[in-house]
Amino acid sequence: QVQLVESGGGLVQAGGSLRLSCAASGRTFSSYAMGWFRQAPGKEREFVAGISWSGGNTYSADSVKGRFTISRDNAKNTVYLQMNSLKPEDTAVYYCAAEAFAPRPSSSPGEYDYWGQGTQVTVSS
C-alpha cells in the first residue's frame, strides 16, 4: 500500500514557476514508477511526465517538454515536478500516481495503482 500526498500548487502568473511535490508513504517507494497527470475542468486526465523507479529515465508530454522537469528522491520518498514558463493552459488539478512493477512509467492513467488527492495549479494571463 502506498499513500501519496501532493503539495506546492497555487496561483501564479503566466511565465512563472511552481514546484510540485508528492510525498509517498511506505518503504517500497523506490520500486514504483511515478507519474504526474493533470485534469482541467471538462477534460480527461492527461499524462504530464513520468519517471522510472531509479530516476534514470524520464518522459514528458509534448505540451510540457522543455518547460517541466520530473525528478525523484528515493531517500525522501518524494517525487517532484518543476514547472517553468507556465501558461494559462497549464491550469488544472495535478495528480501524482504510482505504478507497480513497471519498467517504465505508463502514459495511461489506468495503469497506475495509487493516486494522490491532487493539487490545484492556476495560471493567470
Short mmCIF file of N, CA and C in Angstrom, two decimals:
data_model
loop_
_atom_site.label_atom_id
_atom_site.label_comp_id
_atom_site.label_asym_id
_atom_site.label_seq_id
_atom_site.Cartn_x
_atom_site.Cartn_y
_atom_site.Cartn_z
N GLN A 1 0.84 -1.19 0.00
CA GLN A 1 0.00 0.00 0.00
C GLN A 1 0.88 1.24 0.00
N VAL A 2 0.53 2.19 -0.85
CA VAL A 2 1.25 3.45 -0.93
C VAL A 2 0.25 4.59 -0.84
N GLN A 3 0.53 5.54 0.01
CA GLN A 3 -0.29 6.76 0.09
C GLN A 3 0.52 7.92 -0.45
N LEU A 4 -0.13 8.73 -1.27
CA LEU A 4 0.54 9.84 -1.95
C LEU A 4 -0.13 11.15 -1.56
N VAL A 5 0.69 12.15 -1.24
CA VAL A 5 0.17 13.46 -0.87
C VAL A 5 0.91 14.53 -1.67
N GLU A 6 0.16 15.25 -2.52
CA GLU A 6 0.76 16.32 -3.32
C GLU A 6 0.72 17.64 -2.56
N SER A 7 1.66 18.51 -2.90
CA SER A 7 1.68 19.87 -2.36
C SER A 7 2.40 20.77 -3.35
N GLY A 8 2.27 22.07 -3.14
CA GLY A 8 3.01 23.03 -3.96
C GLY A 8 2.19 23.74 -5.00
N GLY A 9 0.92 23.38 -5.15
CA GLY A 9 0.09 24.07 -6.12
C GLY A 9 -0.22 25.49 -5.66
N GLY A 10 -0.84 26.25 -6.56
CA GLY A 10 -1.21 27.61 -6.21
C GLY A 10 -1.54 28.43 -7.44
N LEU A 11 -1.61 29.74 -7.23
CA LEU A 11 -1.91 30.69 -8.29
C LEU A 11 -0.63 31.39 -8.70
N VAL A 12 -0.36 31.42 -9.99
CA VAL A 12 0.86 32.04 -10.50
C VAL A 12 0.54 32.74 -11.81
N GLN A 13 1.28 33.78 -12.11
CA GLN A 13 1.09 34.48 -13.38
C GLN A 13 1.77 33.72 -14.52
N ALA A 14 1.27 33.93 -15.71
CA ALA A 14 1.89 33.31 -16.88
C ALA A 14 3.38 33.67 -16.94
N GLY A 15 4.19 32.68 -17.26
CA GLY A 15 5.63 32.87 -17.29
C GLY A 15 6.32 32.52 -15.99
N GLY A 16 5.53 32.32 -14.94
CA GLY A 16 6.09 31.99 -13.64
C GLY A 16 6.40 30.52 -13.48
N SER A 17 6.81 30.17 -12.26
CA SER A 17 7.22 28.80 -11.95
C SER A 17 6.57 28.30 -10.67
N LEU A 18 6.41 27.01 -10.60
CA LEU A 18 5.97 26.32 -9.40
C LEU A 18 6.70 24.99 -9.33
N ARG A 19 6.88 24.50 -8.11
CA ARG A 19 7.41 23.15 -7.94
C ARG A 19 6.42 22.34 -7.12
N LEU A 20 5.92 21.29 -7.71
CA LEU A 20 5.02 20.37 -7.01
C LEU A 20 5.84 19.26 -6.36
N SER A 21 5.37 18.84 -5.21
CA SER A 21 5.99 17.71 -4.52
C SER A 21 4.93 16.65 -4.28
N CYS A 22 5.36 15.41 -4.25
CA CYS A 22 4.47 14.30 -3.94
C CYS A 22 5.20 13.40 -2.96
N ALA A 23 4.72 13.40 -1.73
CA ALA A 23 5.34 12.59 -0.68
C ALA A 23 4.62 11.25 -0.58
N ALA A 24 5.39 10.18 -0.55
CA ALA A 24 4.82 8.83 -0.52
C ALA A 24 5.11 8.16 0.81
N SER A 25 4.16 7.40 1.27
CA SER A 25 4.37 6.58 2.46
C SER A 25 4.82 5.20 2.01
N GLY A 26 5.32 4.43 2.94
CA GLY A 26 5.70 3.06 2.60
C GLY A 26 7.17 2.91 2.28
N ARG A 27 7.70 1.75 2.55
CA ARG A 27 9.12 1.51 2.37
C ARG A 27 9.48 1.02 0.98
N THR A 28 8.48 0.85 0.11
CA THR A 28 8.77 0.31 -1.21
C THR A 28 8.65 1.37 -2.30
N PHE A 29 8.73 2.64 -1.92
CA PHE A 29 8.57 3.73 -2.88
C PHE A 29 9.52 3.56 -4.06
N SER A 30 10.74 3.16 -3.79
CA SER A 30 11.75 3.09 -4.85
C SER A 30 11.45 1.99 -5.87
N SER A 31 10.47 1.14 -5.61
CA SER A 31 10.13 0.09 -6.57
C SER A 31 9.03 0.51 -7.54
N TYR A 32 8.51 1.74 -7.38
CA TYR A 32 7.41 2.21 -8.21
C TYR A 32 7.89 3.21 -9.25
N ALA A 33 7.40 3.04 -10.48
CA ALA A 33 7.50 4.13 -11.44
C ALA A 33 6.46 5.18 -11.03
N MET A 34 6.78 6.44 -11.25
CA MET A 34 5.90 7.52 -10.81
C MET A 34 5.51 8.39 -11.99
N GLY A 35 4.30 8.91 -11.91
CA GLY A 35 3.83 9.80 -12.96
C GLY A 35 3.11 11.00 -12.40
N TRP A 36 3.13 12.07 -13.16
CA TRP A 36 2.30 13.25 -12.89
C TRP A 36 1.26 13.34 -14.01
N PHE A 37 0.02 13.58 -13.61
CA PHE A 37 -1.08 13.77 -14.54
C PHE A 37 -1.77 15.08 -14.18
N ARG A 38 -2.59 15.56 -15.09
CA ARG A 38 -3.40 16.74 -14.79
C ARG A 38 -4.77 16.59 -15.43
N GLN A 39 -5.71 17.29 -14.82
CA GLN A 39 -7.07 17.27 -15.33
C GLN A 39 -7.68 18.65 -15.19
N ALA A 40 -8.04 19.22 -16.34
CA ALA A 40 -8.72 20.51 -16.38
C ALA A 40 -10.22 20.26 -16.41
N PRO A 41 -11.01 21.25 -15.99
CA PRO A 41 -12.47 21.08 -15.98
C PRO A 41 -13.00 20.68 -17.35
N GLY A 42 -13.82 19.65 -17.38
CA GLY A 42 -14.43 19.20 -18.63
C GLY A 42 -13.51 18.41 -19.54
N LYS A 43 -12.30 18.13 -19.08
CA LYS A 43 -11.35 17.39 -19.91
C LYS A 43 -10.94 16.10 -19.23
N GLU A 44 -10.39 15.20 -20.03
CA GLU A 44 -9.91 13.94 -19.48
C GLU A 44 -8.56 14.15 -18.78
N ARG A 45 -8.27 13.24 -17.87
CA ARG A 45 -6.97 13.28 -17.18
C ARG A 45 -5.88 12.95 -18.20
N GLU A 46 -4.83 13.76 -18.21
CA GLU A 46 -3.78 13.56 -19.20
C GLU A 46 -2.41 13.42 -18.55
N PHE A 47 -1.58 12.63 -19.20
CA PHE A 47 -0.22 12.41 -18.75
C PHE A 47 0.59 13.69 -18.92
N VAL A 48 1.39 14.00 -17.91
CA VAL A 48 2.28 15.16 -17.95
C VAL A 48 3.75 14.70 -18.03
N ALA A 49 4.13 13.86 -17.07
CA ALA A 49 5.52 13.40 -17.03
C ALA A 49 5.61 12.14 -16.20
N GLY A 50 6.63 11.33 -16.47
CA GLY A 50 6.84 10.11 -15.72
C GLY A 50 8.31 9.86 -15.48
N ILE A 51 8.60 9.05 -14.46
CA ILE A 51 9.99 8.76 -14.11
C ILE A 51 10.09 7.31 -13.67
N SER A 52 11.16 6.66 -14.09
CA SER A 52 11.36 5.26 -13.72
C SER A 52 11.71 5.13 -12.24
N TRP A 53 11.69 3.91 -11.74
CA TRP A 53 11.90 3.69 -10.30
C TRP A 53 13.25 4.20 -9.84
N SER A 54 14.24 4.12 -10.71
CA SER A 54 15.59 4.55 -10.34
C SER A 54 15.81 6.05 -10.55
N GLY A 55 14.91 6.65 -11.31
CA GLY A 55 15.10 8.06 -11.68
C GLY A 55 15.97 8.23 -12.90
N GLY A 56 16.43 7.13 -13.48
CA GLY A 56 17.36 7.21 -14.60
C GLY A 56 16.71 7.56 -15.91
N ASN A 57 15.40 7.36 -16.00
CA ASN A 57 14.68 7.64 -17.25
C ASN A 57 13.46 8.50 -16.95
N THR A 58 13.31 9.54 -17.72
CA THR A 58 12.16 10.43 -17.58
C THR A 58 11.47 10.61 -18.92
N TYR A 59 10.19 10.92 -18.86
CA TYR A 59 9.37 11.07 -20.05
C TYR A 59 8.43 12.25 -19.82
N SER A 60 8.18 13.01 -20.88
CA SER A 60 7.30 14.17 -20.76
C SER A 60 6.35 14.24 -21.95
N ALA A 61 5.18 14.77 -21.70
CA ALA A 61 4.26 15.05 -22.79
C ALA A 61 4.82 16.16 -23.67
N ASP A 62 4.48 16.14 -24.93
CA ASP A 62 4.99 17.16 -25.85
C ASP A 62 4.62 18.56 -25.40
N SER A 63 3.45 18.68 -24.79
CA SER A 63 2.95 20.00 -24.40
C SER A 63 3.78 20.65 -23.30
N VAL A 64 4.57 19.87 -22.58
CA VAL A 64 5.35 20.43 -21.47
C VAL A 64 6.85 20.26 -21.65
N LYS A 65 7.26 19.63 -22.73
CA LYS A 65 8.70 19.39 -22.96
C LYS A 65 9.45 20.72 -22.99
N GLY A 66 10.56 20.72 -22.28
CA GLY A 66 11.38 21.93 -22.23
C GLY A 66 10.94 22.91 -21.16
N ARG A 67 9.77 22.69 -20.55
CA ARG A 67 9.26 23.58 -19.50
C ARG A 67 9.13 22.89 -18.16
N PHE A 68 8.73 21.63 -18.16
CA PHE A 68 8.51 20.87 -16.92
C PHE A 68 9.60 19.80 -16.79
N THR A 69 10.02 19.56 -15.55
CA THR A 69 11.01 18.54 -15.26
C THR A 69 10.56 17.69 -14.09
N ILE A 70 10.55 16.39 -14.29
CA ILE A 70 10.21 15.48 -13.20
C ILE A 70 11.50 14.92 -12.61
N SER A 71 11.49 14.74 -11.28
CA SER A 71 12.64 14.15 -10.60
C SER A 71 12.14 13.42 -9.36
N ARG A 72 13.00 12.63 -8.76
CA ARG A 72 12.61 11.92 -7.54
C ARG A 72 13.81 11.79 -6.62
N ASP A 73 13.49 11.69 -5.34
CA ASP A 73 14.50 11.45 -4.31
C ASP A 73 14.00 10.25 -3.52
N ASN A 74 14.54 9.08 -3.81
CA ASN A 74 14.05 7.87 -3.16
C ASN A 74 14.39 7.85 -1.67
N ALA A 75 15.42 8.55 -1.26
CA ALA A 75 15.75 8.61 0.16
C ALA A 75 14.69 9.39 0.93
N LYS A 76 14.01 10.31 0.25
CA LYS A 76 12.97 11.12 0.89
C LYS A 76 11.57 10.66 0.50
N ASN A 77 11.48 9.60 -0.29
CA ASN A 77 10.17 9.11 -0.73
C ASN A 77 9.35 10.21 -1.39
N THR A 78 9.99 10.99 -2.24
CA THR A 78 9.33 12.15 -2.82
C THR A 78 9.63 12.25 -4.32
N VAL A 79 8.62 12.63 -5.07
CA VAL A 79 8.78 12.93 -6.49
C VAL A 79 8.37 14.38 -6.70
N TYR A 80 9.07 15.04 -7.61
CA TYR A 80 8.86 16.47 -7.84
C TYR A 80 8.47 16.73 -9.29
N LEU A 81 7.79 17.85 -9.48
CA LEU A 81 7.53 18.36 -10.83
C LEU A 81 7.86 19.84 -10.82
N GLN A 82 8.98 20.18 -11.43
CA GLN A 82 9.36 21.58 -11.58
C GLN A 82 8.71 22.12 -12.84
N MET A 83 7.90 23.16 -12.68
CA MET A 83 7.15 23.73 -13.80
C MET A 83 7.61 25.16 -14.03
N ASN A 84 8.20 25.41 -15.18
CA ASN A 84 8.66 26.73 -15.56
C ASN A 84 7.88 27.24 -16.78
N SER A 85 7.98 28.53 -17.00
CA SER A 85 7.31 29.15 -18.16
C SER A 85 5.85 28.72 -18.24
N LEU A 86 5.17 28.82 -17.15
CA LEU A 86 3.78 28.36 -17.09
C LEU A 86 2.87 29.17 -17.99
N LYS A 87 1.88 28.49 -18.55
CA LYS A 87 0.91 29.10 -19.45
C LYS A 87 -0.50 28.92 -18.87
N PRO A 88 -1.43 29.78 -19.25
CA PRO A 88 -2.81 29.60 -18.76
C PRO A 88 -3.36 28.21 -19.05
N GLU A 89 -2.95 27.62 -20.16
CA GLU A 89 -3.46 26.28 -20.50
C GLU A 89 -2.89 25.18 -19.62
N ASP A 90 -1.96 25.50 -18.75
CA ASP A 90 -1.46 24.54 -17.76
C ASP A 90 -2.37 24.46 -16.54
N THR A 91 -3.35 25.33 -16.47
CA THR A 91 -4.27 25.34 -15.34
C THR A 91 -5.02 24.01 -15.25
N ALA A 92 -4.94 23.37 -14.10
CA ALA A 92 -5.56 22.06 -13.91
C ALA A 92 -5.32 21.60 -12.47
N VAL A 93 -5.98 20.52 -12.11
CA VAL A 93 -5.61 19.81 -10.89
C VAL A 93 -4.52 18.80 -11.28
N TYR A 94 -3.43 18.82 -10.55
CA TYR A 94 -2.30 17.95 -10.83
C TYR A 94 -2.27 16.80 -9.82
N TYR A 95 -2.10 15.59 -10.35
CA TYR A 95 -2.08 14.39 -9.53
C TYR A 95 -0.76 13.65 -9.72
N CYS A 96 -0.26 13.08 -8.64
CA CYS A 96 0.84 12.14 -8.80
C CYS A 96 0.27 10.73 -8.64
N ALA A 97 0.96 9.78 -9.24
CA ALA A 97 0.48 8.41 -9.24
C ALA A 97 1.66 7.45 -9.23
N ALA A 98 1.43 6.27 -8.67
CA ALA A 98 2.47 5.25 -8.56
C ALA A 98 2.06 3.99 -9.32
N GLU A 99 3.00 3.46 -10.09
CA GLU A 99 2.75 2.28 -10.90
C GLU A 99 3.72 1.19 -10.46
N ALA A 100 3.16 0.06 -10.04
CA ALA A 100 4.00 -1.03 -9.53
C ALA A 100 4.55 -1.88 -10.67
N PHE A 101 5.75 -2.38 -10.45
CA PHE A 101 6.37 -3.37 -11.34
C PHE A 101 6.40 -2.92 -12.80
N ALA A 102 6.68 -1.66 -13.00
CA ALA A 102 6.71 -1.12 -14.35
C ALA A 102 8.14 -0.79 -14.76
N PRO A 103 8.63 -1.34 -15.86
CA PRO A 103 10.00 -1.00 -16.30
C PRO A 103 10.11 0.46 -16.72
N ARG A 104 8.98 1.04 -17.14
CA ARG A 104 8.96 2.45 -17.45
C ARG A 104 7.56 2.97 -17.13
N PRO A 105 7.42 4.24 -16.77
CA PRO A 105 6.10 4.76 -16.41
C PRO A 105 5.18 4.82 -17.62
N SER A 106 3.95 4.41 -17.42
CA SER A 106 2.97 4.44 -18.50
C SER A 106 2.39 5.85 -18.64
N SER A 107 1.91 6.16 -19.82
CA SER A 107 1.21 7.43 -20.03
C SER A 107 -0.30 7.25 -19.87
N SER A 108 -0.74 6.03 -19.59
CA SER A 108 -2.15 5.74 -19.42
C SER A 108 -2.53 5.74 -17.95
N PRO A 109 -3.50 6.58 -17.55
CA PRO A 109 -3.89 6.63 -16.14
C PRO A 109 -4.34 5.27 -15.59
N GLY A 110 -4.94 4.44 -16.43
CA GLY A 110 -5.45 3.16 -15.98
C GLY A 110 -4.40 2.17 -15.54
N GLU A 111 -3.14 2.43 -15.87
CA GLU A 111 -2.05 1.52 -15.50
C GLU A 111 -1.52 1.79 -14.09
N TYR A 112 -1.95 2.87 -13.48
CA TYR A 112 -1.40 3.26 -12.18
C TYR A 112 -2.21 2.64 -11.04
N ASP A 113 -1.50 2.33 -9.97
CA ASP A 113 -2.11 1.63 -8.85
C ASP A 113 -2.55 2.55 -7.71
N TYR A 114 -1.86 3.64 -7.54
CA TYR A 114 -2.16 4.55 -6.42
C TYR A 114 -2.14 5.99 -6.92
N TRP A 115 -3.02 6.79 -6.32
CA TRP A 115 -3.17 8.19 -6.71
C TRP A 115 -3.20 9.08 -5.48
N GLY A 116 -2.67 10.30 -5.64
CA GLY A 116 -2.84 11.31 -4.62
C GLY A 116 -4.17 12.02 -4.80
N GLN A 117 -4.43 12.97 -3.90
CA GLN A 117 -5.72 13.67 -3.91
C GLN A 117 -5.73 14.84 -4.88
N GLY A 118 -4.56 15.24 -5.37
CA GLY A 118 -4.48 16.33 -6.34
C GLY A 118 -4.18 17.67 -5.70
N THR A 119 -3.55 18.53 -6.47
CA THR A 119 -3.28 19.90 -6.04
C THR A 119 -3.58 20.83 -7.20
N GLN A 120 -4.26 21.94 -6.90
CA GLN A 120 -4.72 22.86 -7.94
C GLN A 120 -3.58 23.79 -8.37
N VAL A 121 -3.41 23.91 -9.68
CA VAL A 121 -2.48 24.87 -10.26
C VAL A 121 -3.31 25.79 -11.16
N THR A 122 -3.23 27.09 -10.89
CA THR A 122 -3.95 28.07 -11.69
C THR A 122 -2.96 29.09 -12.22
N VAL A 123 -2.96 29.26 -13.54
CA VAL A 123 -2.04 30.19 -14.19
C VAL A 123 -2.87 31.31 -14.79
N SER A 124 -2.64 32.52 -14.32
CA SER A 124 -3.40 33.67 -14.82
C SER A 124 -2.65 34.33 -15.98
N SER A 125 -3.43 34.89 -16.88
CA SER A 125 -2.81 35.54 -18.06
C SER A 125 -2.53 37.00 -17.82
#
